[in-house]
Every structure is written in C-alpha cells, then in structure tokens.
C-alpha cells in the first residue's frame, strides 16, 4: 500500500512564498484536485510532489508498506502529463510509445496497438509526432501517463488543446483506468477535476 504524506510543506522563490503550511495524506484510490488561478503555485506544488523541485520547508514522503521510499526512487511510482513536458517529436507514434515503455511497464500488459486504439491514433502509427496536432499530442501525453503501470498519476491542465469530444474522452479515460491509484489534477477548470473526491485551493496556503 502506497501513501503520499505531505507535512507542513512550504515553497519559496527568493522572498515570495508560493505556498506554506500545507498538509495532505493520500492513499490508493484517492483523487485530489489542486485548484487556483494562473500563477497560484499549482504546477510548483505538483513538481514538488513529483520530486522534481525541492521544498523550502516541511516534507513530502512516499511510504510503501510503512517504509519511506528514498526520494531518488519516487519516479518509479509515478507518471506525469503536463504542458511543460515535451514529446520526442522526431519519433513516430509507434517509436514514442515503445520508447516510453522501455522505462515503465504498460498497464495490464497493453500492447502499443491497443493503446493507440484507445487514443484514437491508430491510423497515425507511422507519422512523426512533429506532424501531430496539439490535440493529438495531448491525447498521447495523457495516454502515456495513464497507461503506465504506476500507483500515482500526476496531471497538469489535462484538457489543454482538447475539444469538447476530447474532454469527454479524458473524463472516460480517468474513470476507467485510474481507480485504485492516486490521481492528482492541477486545474482551474472544473470539468477537468469533477471526478476528484478531494480538493484544495492554493490561495488557502499563502
């Protein structure tokens, strides 16, 4: 059983506090929405939870079967999709999926073909990512994260570049494939986190 414990977490850039005195505990099956306006610190908090950015105070722990995981190993337990993560645009779709799953196990041993079909990209398997539309790239980012066999899914602005049909697809994706995992969604769009059972507002931790 994996838990994420956040205790009195605080982050400061120079003299400005992005957030402080933030406490959370998440276990498998929990879903959390991190809300707030642009510049409120949502992405910064997500990066801290992923281990990519250090805290200025407090602590974040990944605890597996009552034993803390070293922060150097957190990445093995999580997958992330965000606007600031780039796809390998020189790769074809098939190459990008195969490359990703050299580092993560596919959920339920799904094949690249099965993943492409769920992403509605099966007709583009030999097309370079550089030729994808922004919506196609976003579906691929979400698919690579969600179809990784990890207990923690971190999403930042998950429906950016998706049209109305794509947003419905995203909601179904989360409902069908993220149960019994920890899902954290950073967003100021309610449609992106309606399924989340918990919610925090960054403005409450200034």
PDB file of C-alpha atoms in Angstrom:
ATOM      1  CA  UNK A   1       0.000   0.000   0.000  1.00  0.00           C
ATOM      2  CA  UNK A   2       1.476   3.314  -1.107  1.00  0.00           C
ATOM      3  CA  UNK A   3       0.795   6.594   0.690  1.00  0.00           C
ATOM      4  CA  UNK A   4       1.893  10.149  -0.031  1.00  0.00           C
ATOM      5  CA  UNK A   5       2.331  12.231   3.124  1.00  0.00           C
ATOM      6  CA  UNK A   6       2.778  15.999   2.905  1.00  0.00           C
ATOM      7  CA  UNK A   7       3.595  17.699   6.211  1.00  0.00           C
ATOM      8  CA  UNK A   8       3.845  21.473   6.657  1.00  0.00           C
ATOM      9  CA  UNK A   9       5.143  21.771   3.105  1.00  0.00           C
ATOM     10  CA  UNK A  10       6.355  25.182   2.019  1.00  0.00           C
ATOM     11  CA  UNK A  11       7.983  26.588  -1.111  1.00  0.00           C
ATOM     12  CA  UNK A  12       9.572  29.975  -1.582  1.00  0.00           C
ATOM     13  CA  UNK A  13      11.146  31.619  -4.610  1.00  0.00           C
ATOM     14  CA  UNK A  14      13.514  34.305  -3.369  1.00  0.00           C
ATOM     15  CA  UNK A  15      11.347  36.334  -0.972  1.00  0.00           C
ATOM     16  CA  UNK A  16       7.930  35.185  -2.185  1.00  0.00           C
ATOM     17  CA  UNK A  17       6.115  32.273  -0.546  1.00  0.00           C
ATOM     18  CA  UNK A  18       4.363  30.183  -3.192  1.00  0.00           C
ATOM     19  CA  UNK A  19       2.669  28.067  -0.505  1.00  0.00           C
ATOM     20  CA  UNK A  20       3.272  27.190   3.115  1.00  0.00           C
ATOM     21  CA  UNK A  21       1.914  25.015   5.933  1.00  0.00           C
ATOM     22  CA  UNK A  22       0.321  22.557   3.505  1.00  0.00           C
ATOM     23  CA  UNK A  23      -0.666  19.127   4.836  1.00  0.00           C
ATOM     24  CA  UNK A  24      -2.003  16.170   2.864  1.00  0.00           C
ATOM     25  CA  UNK A  25      -2.262  12.415   3.082  1.00  0.00           C
ATOM     26  CA  UNK A  26      -3.232  10.410   0.030  1.00  0.00           C
ATOM     27  CA  UNK A  27      -3.644   6.656  -0.326  1.00  0.00           C
ATOM     28  CA  UNK A  28      -4.509   4.374  -3.225  1.00  0.00           C
ATOM     29  CA  UNK A  29      -7.958   5.216  -4.580  1.00  0.00           C
ATOM     30  CA  UNK A  30      -7.735   8.896  -3.604  1.00  0.00           C
ATOM     31  CA  UNK A  31      -8.157  11.643  -6.198  1.00  0.00           C
ATOM     32  CA  UNK A  32      -7.148  15.243  -5.493  1.00  0.00           C
ATOM     33  CA  UNK A  33      -7.774  18.463  -7.411  1.00  0.00           C
ATOM     34  CA  UNK A  34      -5.268  21.264  -6.856  1.00  0.00           C
ATOM     35  CA  UNK A  35      -7.068  24.459  -7.871  1.00  0.00           C
ATOM     36  CA  UNK A  36      -6.162  28.115  -8.153  1.00  0.00           C
ATOM     37  CA  UNK A  37      -5.696  30.904 -10.655  1.00  0.00           C
ATOM     38  CA  UNK A  38      -2.769  31.290 -13.006  1.00  0.00           C
ATOM     39  CA  UNK A  39       0.440  31.816 -11.057  1.00  0.00           C
ATOM     40  CA  UNK A  40      -1.028  30.498  -7.813  1.00  0.00           C
ATOM     41  CA  UNK A  41       1.536  27.688  -7.495  1.00  0.00           C
ATOM     42  CA  UNK A  42      -0.388  24.651  -8.715  1.00  0.00           C
ATOM     43  CA  UNK A  43       2.353  23.450 -11.041  1.00  0.00           C
ATOM     44  CA  UNK A  44       5.042  24.187  -8.459  1.00  0.00           C
ATOM     45  CA  UNK A  45       3.272  22.011  -5.891  1.00  0.00           C
ATOM     46  CA  UNK A  46       2.870  19.209  -8.441  1.00  0.00           C
ATOM     47  CA  UNK A  47       6.585  19.384  -9.241  1.00  0.00           C
ATOM     48  CA  UNK A  48       7.372  19.173  -5.520  1.00  0.00           C
ATOM     49  CA  UNK A  49       5.112  16.130  -5.152  1.00  0.00           C
ATOM     50  CA  UNK A  50       6.879  14.509  -8.115  1.00  0.00           C
ATOM     51  CA  UNK A  51      10.287  15.161  -6.545  1.00  0.00           C
ATOM     52  CA  UNK A  52      11.428  17.396  -9.416  1.00  0.00           C
ATOM     53  CA  UNK A  53      11.561  20.541  -7.251  1.00  0.00           C
ATOM     54  CA  UNK A  54      12.723  20.616  -3.604  1.00  0.00           C
ATOM     55  CA  UNK A  55      10.661  22.150  -0.823  1.00  0.00           C
ATOM     56  CA  UNK A  56      11.820  25.173   1.149  1.00  0.00           C
ATOM     57  CA  UNK A  57      10.297  23.737   4.312  1.00  0.00           C
ATOM     58  CA  UNK A  58       8.319  20.774   5.607  1.00  0.00           C
ATOM     59  CA  UNK A  59       8.406  17.362   3.981  1.00  0.00           C
ATOM     60  CA  UNK A  60       6.880  15.094   1.342  1.00  0.00           C
ATOM     61  CA  UNK A  61       7.162  11.328   1.788  1.00  0.00           C
ATOM     62  CA  UNK A  62       6.224   8.347  -0.337  1.00  0.00           C
ATOM     63  CA  UNK A  63       5.541   5.499   2.085  1.00  0.00           C
ATOM     64  CA  UNK A  64       5.285   1.933   0.804  1.00  0.00           C
ATOM     65  CA  UNK A  65       4.092  -0.680   3.309  1.00  0.00           C
ATOM     66  CA  UNK A  66       5.008   1.656   6.190  1.00  0.00           C
ATOM     67  CA  UNK A  67       8.547   2.193   4.873  1.00  0.00           C
ATOM     68  CA  UNK A  68       9.547   5.566   3.337  1.00  0.00           C
ATOM     69  CA  UNK A  69      10.880   5.414  -0.208  1.00  0.00           C
ATOM     70  CA  UNK A  70      14.065   7.410  -0.928  1.00  0.00           C
ATOM     71  CA  UNK A  71      13.145  10.473  -2.980  1.00  0.00           C
ATOM     72  CA  UNK A  72      15.543   9.224  -5.669  1.00  0.00           C
ATOM     73  CA  UNK A  73      13.079   6.355  -6.250  1.00  0.00           C
ATOM     74  CA  UNK A  74       9.807   8.298  -6.370  1.00  0.00           C
ATOM     75  CA  UNK A  75       9.899   8.446 -10.155  1.00  0.00           C
ATOM     76  CA  UNK A  76       9.360   4.677 -10.331  1.00  0.00           C
ATOM     77  CA  UNK A  77       5.954   5.113  -8.669  1.00  0.00           C
ATOM     78  CA  UNK A  78       4.561   7.946 -10.781  1.00  0.00           C
ATOM     79  CA  UNK A  79       3.726   9.134 -14.273  1.00  0.00           C
ATOM     80  CA  UNK A  80       3.074  12.731 -15.231  1.00  0.00           C
ATOM     81  CA  UNK A  81       1.456  14.647 -18.096  1.00  0.00           C
ATOM     82  CA  UNK A  82       1.860  18.411 -18.286  1.00  0.00           C
ATOM     83  CA  UNK A  83       2.271  21.283 -20.757  1.00  0.00           C
ATOM     84  CA  UNK A  84       5.937  21.706 -19.812  1.00  0.00           C
ATOM     85  CA  UNK A  85       6.918  18.115 -20.656  1.00  0.00           C
ATOM     86  CA  UNK A  86       7.935  17.636 -24.282  1.00  0.00           C
ATOM     87  CA  UNK A  87       7.329  14.650 -26.536  1.00  0.00           C
ATOM     88  CA  UNK A  88      10.163  13.251 -28.734  1.00  0.00           C
ATOM     89  CA  UNK A  89       8.908  14.919 -31.917  1.00  0.00           C
ATOM     90  CA  UNK A  90      11.392  13.183 -34.225  1.00  0.00           C
ATOM     91  CA  UNK A  91       9.865   9.805 -33.263  1.00  0.00           C
ATOM     92  CA  UNK A  92       6.894   8.213 -34.963  1.00  0.00           C
ATOM     93  CA  UNK A  93       3.930   7.394 -32.742  1.00  0.00           C
ATOM     94  CA  UNK A  94       4.964   3.738 -32.559  1.00  0.00           C
ATOM     95  CA  UNK A  95       8.541   4.673 -31.673  1.00  0.00           C
ATOM     96  CA  UNK A  96       7.396   7.143 -28.979  1.00  0.00           C
ATOM     97  CA  UNK A  97       5.173   4.560 -27.288  1.00  0.00           C
ATOM     98  CA  UNK A  98       7.798   1.821 -27.468  1.00  0.00           C
ATOM     99  CA  UNK A  99      10.460   4.182 -26.110  1.00  0.00           C
ATOM    100  CA  UNK A 100       8.267   5.262 -23.181  1.00  0.00           C
ATOM    101  CA  UNK A 101       7.545   1.680 -22.197  1.00  0.00           C
ATOM    102  CA  UNK A 102      11.212   0.821 -22.004  1.00  0.00           C
ATOM    103  CA  UNK A 103      11.091   2.781 -18.731  1.00  0.00           C
ATOM    104  CA  UNK A 104       7.564   1.977 -17.491  1.00  0.00           C
ATOM    105  CA  UNK A 105       5.521  -1.204 -17.624  1.00  0.00           C
ATOM    106  CA  UNK A 106       2.300  -0.864 -19.630  1.00  0.00           C
ATOM    107  CA  UNK A 107      -0.909  -1.100 -17.642  1.00  0.00           C
ATOM    108  CA  UNK A 108      -2.427  -4.593 -17.806  1.00  0.00           C
ATOM    109  CA  UNK A 109       0.296  -5.548 -20.323  1.00  0.00           C
ATOM    110  CA  UNK A 110      -1.447  -3.495 -23.008  1.00  0.00           C
ATOM    111  CA  UNK A 111       0.179  -3.535 -26.429  1.00  0.00           C
ATOM    112  CA  UNK A 112       1.120  -0.359 -28.341  1.00  0.00           C
ATOM    113  CA  UNK A 113      -1.683  -1.174 -30.797  1.00  0.00           C
ATOM    114  CA  UNK A 114      -4.271  -1.337 -28.012  1.00  0.00           C
ATOM    115  CA  UNK A 115      -3.036   1.957 -26.568  1.00  0.00           C
ATOM    116  CA  UNK A 116      -3.159   3.674 -29.959  1.00  0.00           C
ATOM    117  CA  UNK A 117      -6.725   2.489 -30.483  1.00  0.00           C
ATOM    118  CA  UNK A 118      -7.879   3.924 -27.141  1.00  0.00           C
ATOM    119  CA  UNK A 119      -6.131   7.200 -28.026  1.00  0.00           C
ATOM    120  CA  UNK A 120      -7.873   7.219 -31.452  1.00  0.00           C
ATOM    121  CA  UNK A 121      -4.442   7.441 -33.068  1.00  0.00           C
ATOM    122  CA  UNK A 122      -4.140   4.006 -34.659  1.00  0.00           C
ATOM    123  CA  UNK A 123      -4.189   5.481 -38.177  1.00  0.00           C
ATOM    124  CA  UNK A 124      -1.138   7.615 -37.387  1.00  0.00           C
ATOM    125  CA  UNK A 125       1.247   4.920 -36.135  1.00  0.00           C
ATOM    126  CA  UNK A 126       3.989   5.807 -38.647  1.00  0.00           C
ATOM    127  CA  UNK A 127       3.526   9.591 -38.509  1.00  0.00           C
ATOM    128  CA  UNK A 128       6.204  11.675 -36.740  1.00  0.00           C
ATOM    129  CA  UNK A 129       4.992  13.352 -33.558  1.00  0.00           C
ATOM    130  CA  UNK A 130       6.104  16.679 -35.078  1.00  0.00           C
ATOM    131  CA  UNK A 131       3.212  16.363 -37.552  1.00  0.00           C
ATOM    132  CA  UNK A 132       0.578  15.805 -34.861  1.00  0.00           C
ATOM    133  CA  UNK A 133      -1.991  18.454 -33.993  1.00  0.00           C
ATOM    134  CA  UNK A 134      -1.899  19.908 -30.483  1.00  0.00           C
ATOM    135  CA  UNK A 135      -4.922  17.798 -29.522  1.00  0.00           C
ATOM    136  CA  UNK A 136      -3.293  14.601 -30.766  1.00  0.00           C
ATOM    137  CA  UNK A 137      -0.154  15.394 -28.767  1.00  0.00           C
ATOM    138  CA  UNK A 138      -2.239  15.986 -25.657  1.00  0.00           C
ATOM    139  CA  UNK A 139      -4.057  12.665 -26.008  1.00  0.00           C
ATOM    140  CA  UNK A 140      -0.675  10.954 -26.377  1.00  0.00           C
ATOM    141  CA  UNK A 141       0.724  12.663 -23.265  1.00  0.00           C
ATOM    142  CA  UNK A 142      -2.312  11.605 -21.245  1.00  0.00           C
ATOM    143  CA  UNK A 143      -2.190   8.068 -22.607  1.00  0.00           C
ATOM    144  CA  UNK A 144       1.494   7.585 -21.809  1.00  0.00           C
ATOM    145  CA  UNK A 145       0.835   8.673 -18.221  1.00  0.00           C
ATOM    146  CA  UNK A 146      -2.409   6.813 -17.582  1.00  0.00           C
ATOM    147  CA  UNK A 147      -1.332   3.582 -19.291  1.00  0.00           C
ATOM    148  CA  UNK A 148       1.868   3.360 -17.244  1.00  0.00           C
ATOM    149  CA  UNK A 149       1.559   0.749 -14.504  1.00  0.00           C
ATOM    150  CA  UNK A 150       2.282   3.071 -11.588  1.00  0.00           C
ATOM    151  CA  UNK A 151       0.314   3.898  -8.426  1.00  0.00           C
ATOM    152  CA  UNK A 152       0.490   7.697  -8.840  1.00  0.00           C
ATOM    153  CA  UNK A 153      -0.816   9.757 -11.797  1.00  0.00           C
ATOM    154  CA  UNK A 154       0.020  13.487 -11.863  1.00  0.00           C
ATOM    155  CA  UNK A 155      -1.770  15.698 -14.398  1.00  0.00           C
ATOM    156  CA  UNK A 156      -1.360  19.413 -15.031  1.00  0.00           C
ATOM    157  CA  UNK A 157      -4.009  21.146 -17.182  1.00  0.00           C
ATOM    158  CA  UNK A 158      -5.036  17.795 -18.684  1.00  0.00           C
ATOM    159  CA  UNK A 159      -7.587  19.065 -21.229  1.00  0.00           C
ATOM    160  CA  UNK A 160      -5.462  21.842 -22.716  1.00  0.00           C
ATOM    161  CA  UNK A 161      -5.778  21.639 -26.518  1.00  0.00           C
ATOM    162  CA  UNK A 162      -8.676  19.172 -26.333  1.00  0.00           C
ATOM    163  CA  UNK A 163     -12.044  19.946 -27.943  1.00  0.00           C
ATOM    164  CA  UNK A 164     -15.418  19.052 -26.415  1.00  0.00           C
ATOM    165  CA  UNK A 165     -15.215  15.466 -27.684  1.00  0.00           C
ATOM    166  CA  UNK A 166     -11.657  15.182 -26.377  1.00  0.00           C
ATOM    167  CA  UNK A 167     -12.711  16.400 -22.943  1.00  0.00           C
ATOM    168  CA  UNK A 168     -15.364  13.683 -22.785  1.00  0.00           C
ATOM    169  CA  UNK A 169     -12.712  11.146 -23.809  1.00  0.00           C
ATOM    170  CA  UNK A 170     -10.432  12.375 -20.993  1.00  0.00           C
ATOM    171  CA  UNK A 171     -13.183  12.026 -18.378  1.00  0.00           C
ATOM    172  CA  UNK A 172     -13.887   8.452 -19.526  1.00  0.00           C
ATOM    173  CA  UNK A 173     -10.153   7.684 -19.505  1.00  0.00           C
ATOM    174  CA  UNK A 174      -9.826   8.765 -15.883  1.00  0.00           C
ATOM    175  CA  UNK A 175     -12.952   6.924 -14.763  1.00  0.00           C
ATOM    176  CA  UNK A 176     -11.957   3.684 -16.487  1.00  0.00           C
ATOM    177  CA  UNK A 177      -8.219   3.475 -15.812  1.00  0.00           C
ATOM    178  CA  UNK A 178      -7.277   5.332 -12.617  1.00  0.00           C
ATOM    179  CA  UNK A 179      -9.255   3.503  -9.930  1.00  0.00           C
ATOM    180  CA  UNK A 180      -7.172   2.159  -7.074  1.00  0.00           C
ATOM    181  CA  UNK A 181      -4.446   4.680  -7.844  1.00  0.00           C
ATOM    182  CA  UNK A 182      -3.603   8.129  -6.502  1.00  0.00           C
ATOM    183  CA  UNK A 183      -4.648  10.775  -9.036  1.00  0.00           C
ATOM    184  CA  UNK A 184      -3.687  14.432  -8.653  1.00  0.00           C
ATOM    185  CA  UNK A 185      -5.014  17.013 -11.113  1.00  0.00           C
ATOM    186  CA  UNK A 186      -3.854  20.644 -11.255  1.00  0.00           C
ATOM    187  CA  UNK A 187      -6.515  22.803 -12.832  1.00  0.00           C
ATOM    188  CA  UNK A 188      -8.672  25.893 -12.682  1.00  0.00           C
ATOM    189  CA  UNK A 189     -11.275  24.250 -14.950  1.00  0.00           C
ATOM    190  CA  UNK A 190     -13.942  22.298 -13.013  1.00  0.00           C
ATOM    191  CA  UNK A 191     -14.549  19.997 -15.998  1.00  0.00           C
ATOM    192  CA  UNK A 192     -11.026  18.627 -15.552  1.00  0.00           C
ATOM    193  CA  UNK A 193     -11.462  17.526 -11.933  1.00  0.00           C
ATOM    194  CA  UNK A 194     -15.170  16.804 -11.418  1.00  0.00           C
ATOM    195  CA  UNK A 195     -14.333  13.195 -10.572  1.00  0.00           C
ATOM    196  CA  UNK A 196     -11.864  14.162  -7.822  1.00  0.00           C
ATOM    197  CA  UNK A 197     -13.027  13.322  -4.308  1.00  0.00           C
ATOM    198  CA  UNK A 198     -10.776  15.888  -2.611  1.00  0.00           C
ATOM    199  CA  UNK A 199      -9.929  19.470  -3.489  1.00  0.00           C
ATOM    200  CA  UNK A 200      -7.539  22.116  -2.217  1.00  0.00           C
ATOM    201  CA  UNK A 201      -7.196  25.764  -3.279  1.00  0.00           C
ATOM    202  CA  UNK A 202      -3.671  27.161  -3.445  1.00  0.00           C
ATOM    203  CA  UNK A 203      -4.900  30.524  -2.188  1.00  0.00           C
ATOM    204  CA  UNK A 204      -5.571  28.883   1.194  1.00  0.00           C
ATOM    205  CA  UNK A 205      -1.853  28.236   1.721  1.00  0.00           C
ATOM    206  CA  UNK A 206      -0.281  31.641   1.147  1.00  0.00           C
TER     207      UNK A 206
END
